[in-house]
Amino acid sequence: MAVVEVNDVRKTFPGPQGQTVTAVDGVSLSVEAGECLGVIGESGSGKSTLGRLVLRLMEPDSGSIVLEGEDVLALSRRELRRRRRRWQIVFQEPFASLNPRLTIRQIVEEPLIVSKMYKTRAERWKKVARTLEEVGLSGEFLDRRPANLSGGQQQRVGIARALVTDPTLMVLDEPTSSLDLTIRASILALLADLRLSRGLTYIFISHDIETVRHFCSRVLVMRRGKFVEIGTSRQVLTEPREPYTQALMSAAMPPVPYESAAARRDSGREAVSHIQVGNP
């Protein structure tokens, strides 16, 4: 069953001197339950705008967006807030996406308050603690603030904030691009394990070709807001049909393997995953 169905979506913004800038131009896609769809393209290709349109964090000019059978564009603001707990996003810059005045407990609790999932604070705090443990952060982090955390820890908080409402769909907008290679590998391994353990559906937005090749089952290529090609990771990134995709591939950095927690559990020893991450 398709979790995401996007048809002919278009988004423009006002440009300089009265011109119109087209960020997304007639893009269509579908994502099946449990799938990880990668969206790649150079800076300014419209991939991040597309991710926000899917979740209706931006309003499209035209087109249709259906999530889990719901016509998202037909929902009222109130209905959208209620359903959005099932559709979450992890942003590129972890520190910029976290309120520096709040504790980690408060940051992760906030979506639970908005969605009214639990009646009492005690229930919410218990859920927050469990979710932080799931992303590798112990109870000692609950009362810290974002400035007291490393970049990788901040991104784990961002992931926990998205997970705490038990979503089915997550848009991952360049979730590791601001992190160094070692931390990037651990975050990717965490995301891979969460997708398997929770049955999550991902839209993974990235400019890192090699990460997308090994992390995603299918790939959508965008250029200047337009659809270029789509297919399995093997098809698109091993034998690209379009010259633009070929150019992206020629500029891609060689991959570096990273450890997956799932691989370690399966083998019972330290192992190197088949998933890899490109150099930063």
Tab-separated table of N, CA and C in Angstrom, residues 8 13 51 62 64-65 77 80 83 88 94 96 113 115 124 136 141-142 153-154 166 172 212 236 247 262-263 275:
chain	number	residue	atom	x	y	z
A	8	ASP	N	1.726	15.588	-9.650
A	8	ASP	CA	1.839	16.846	-10.394
A	8	ASP	C	1.875	18.073	-9.475
A	13	PHE	N	7.775	30.634	-5.844
A	13	PHE	CA	8.029	31.693	-4.871
A	13	PHE	C	8.278	33.002	-5.619
A	51	GLY	N	10.046	17.864	0.085
A	51	GLY	CA	9.818	17.203	1.362
A	51	GLY	C	8.842	17.955	2.243
A	62	SER	N	-0.383	23.895	-6.851
A	62	SER	CA	-1.310	22.973	-7.516
A	62	SER	C	-0.821	21.546	-7.310
A	64	SER	N	-1.814	17.270	-6.129
A	64	SER	CA	-2.476	16.548	-5.038
A	64	SER	C	-1.454	15.796	-4.202
A	65	ILE	N	-1.751	15.674	-2.900
A	65	ILE	CA	-0.892	14.955	-1.955
A	65	ILE	C	-1.784	14.080	-1.089
A	77	ARG	N	-6.867	23.040	9.086
A	77	ARG	CA	-5.673	23.195	9.911
A	77	ARG	C	-5.776	22.360	11.182
A	80	LEU	N	-5.341	18.720	10.282
A	80	LEU	CA	-3.949	18.478	9.916
A	80	LEU	C	-3.072	18.349	11.148
A	83	ARG	N	-3.559	14.899	12.691
A	83	ARG	CA	-2.998	13.781	11.930
A	83	ARG	C	-1.483	13.876	11.757
A	88	GLN	N	6.151	12.942	10.249
A	88	GLN	CA	7.135	13.780	10.938
A	88	GLN	C	8.343	14.076	10.046
A	94	PRO	N	20.721	20.188	13.287
A	94	PRO	CA	20.095	19.790	14.553
A	94	PRO	C	19.974	20.923	15.555
A	96	ALA	N	19.909	24.214	15.096
A	96	ALA	CA	18.979	25.259	14.657
A	96	ALA	C	17.526	24.830	14.802
A	113	ILE	N	2.336	17.060	23.738
A	113	ILE	CA	1.383	18.062	24.229
A	113	ILE	C	0.492	18.542	23.088
A	115	SER	N	-0.224	17.051	20.249
A	115	SER	CA	-1.089	15.988	19.727
A	115	SER	C	-2.062	15.439	20.761
A	124	ARG	N	3.564	11.402	29.782
A	124	ARG	CA	4.380	12.010	28.722
A	124	ARG	C	5.857	11.847	29.023
A	136	GLY	N	19.457	6.129	21.804
A	136	GLY	CA	20.792	6.040	22.381
A	136	GLY	C	21.154	7.121	23.374
A	141	PHE	N	20.417	12.870	30.016
A	141	PHE	CA	20.266	13.961	29.050
A	141	PHE	C	18.955	14.726	29.217
A	142	LEU	N	18.034	14.217	30.007
A	142	LEU	CA	16.690	14.783	30.064
A	142	LEU	C	16.665	16.262	30.425
A	153	GLN	N	24.547	14.165	19.243
A	153	GLN	CA	23.527	14.053	20.286
A	153	GLN	C	22.333	14.947	19.982
A	154	GLN	N	22.597	16.141	19.461
A	154	GLN	CA	21.502	17.036	19.078
A	154	GLN	C	20.634	16.399	17.995
A	166	ASP	N	5.049	8.266	17.554
A	166	ASP	CA	4.880	6.992	16.846
A	166	ASP	C	4.400	7.189	15.405
A	172	LEU	N	13.327	12.790	6.049
A	172	LEU	CA	14.668	13.031	6.585
A	172	LEU	C	15.373	13.993	5.638
A	212	VAL	N	22.806	7.525	-0.348
A	212	VAL	CA	21.501	7.191	-0.913
A	212	VAL	C	21.542	5.838	-1.609
A	236	VAL	N	19.185	3.373	-11.077
A	236	VAL	CA	19.454	4.796	-11.294
A	236	VAL	C	20.915	5.141	-11.052
A	247	ALA	N	26.183	12.977	-14.492
A	247	ALA	CA	27.071	14.022	-13.977
A	247	ALA	C	27.126	13.996	-12.454
A	262	ALA	N	22.044	-3.404	13.538
A	262	ALA	CA	21.311	-4.580	13.083
A	262	ALA	C	22.271	-5.669	12.619
A	263	ALA	N	23.327	-5.273	11.916
A	263	ALA	CA	24.305	-6.251	11.445
A	263	ALA	C	25.014	-6.917	12.617
A	275	ILE	N	25.558	-1.273	4.126
A	275	ILE	CA	25.224	0.134	3.951
A	275	ILE	C	26.489	0.935	4.155
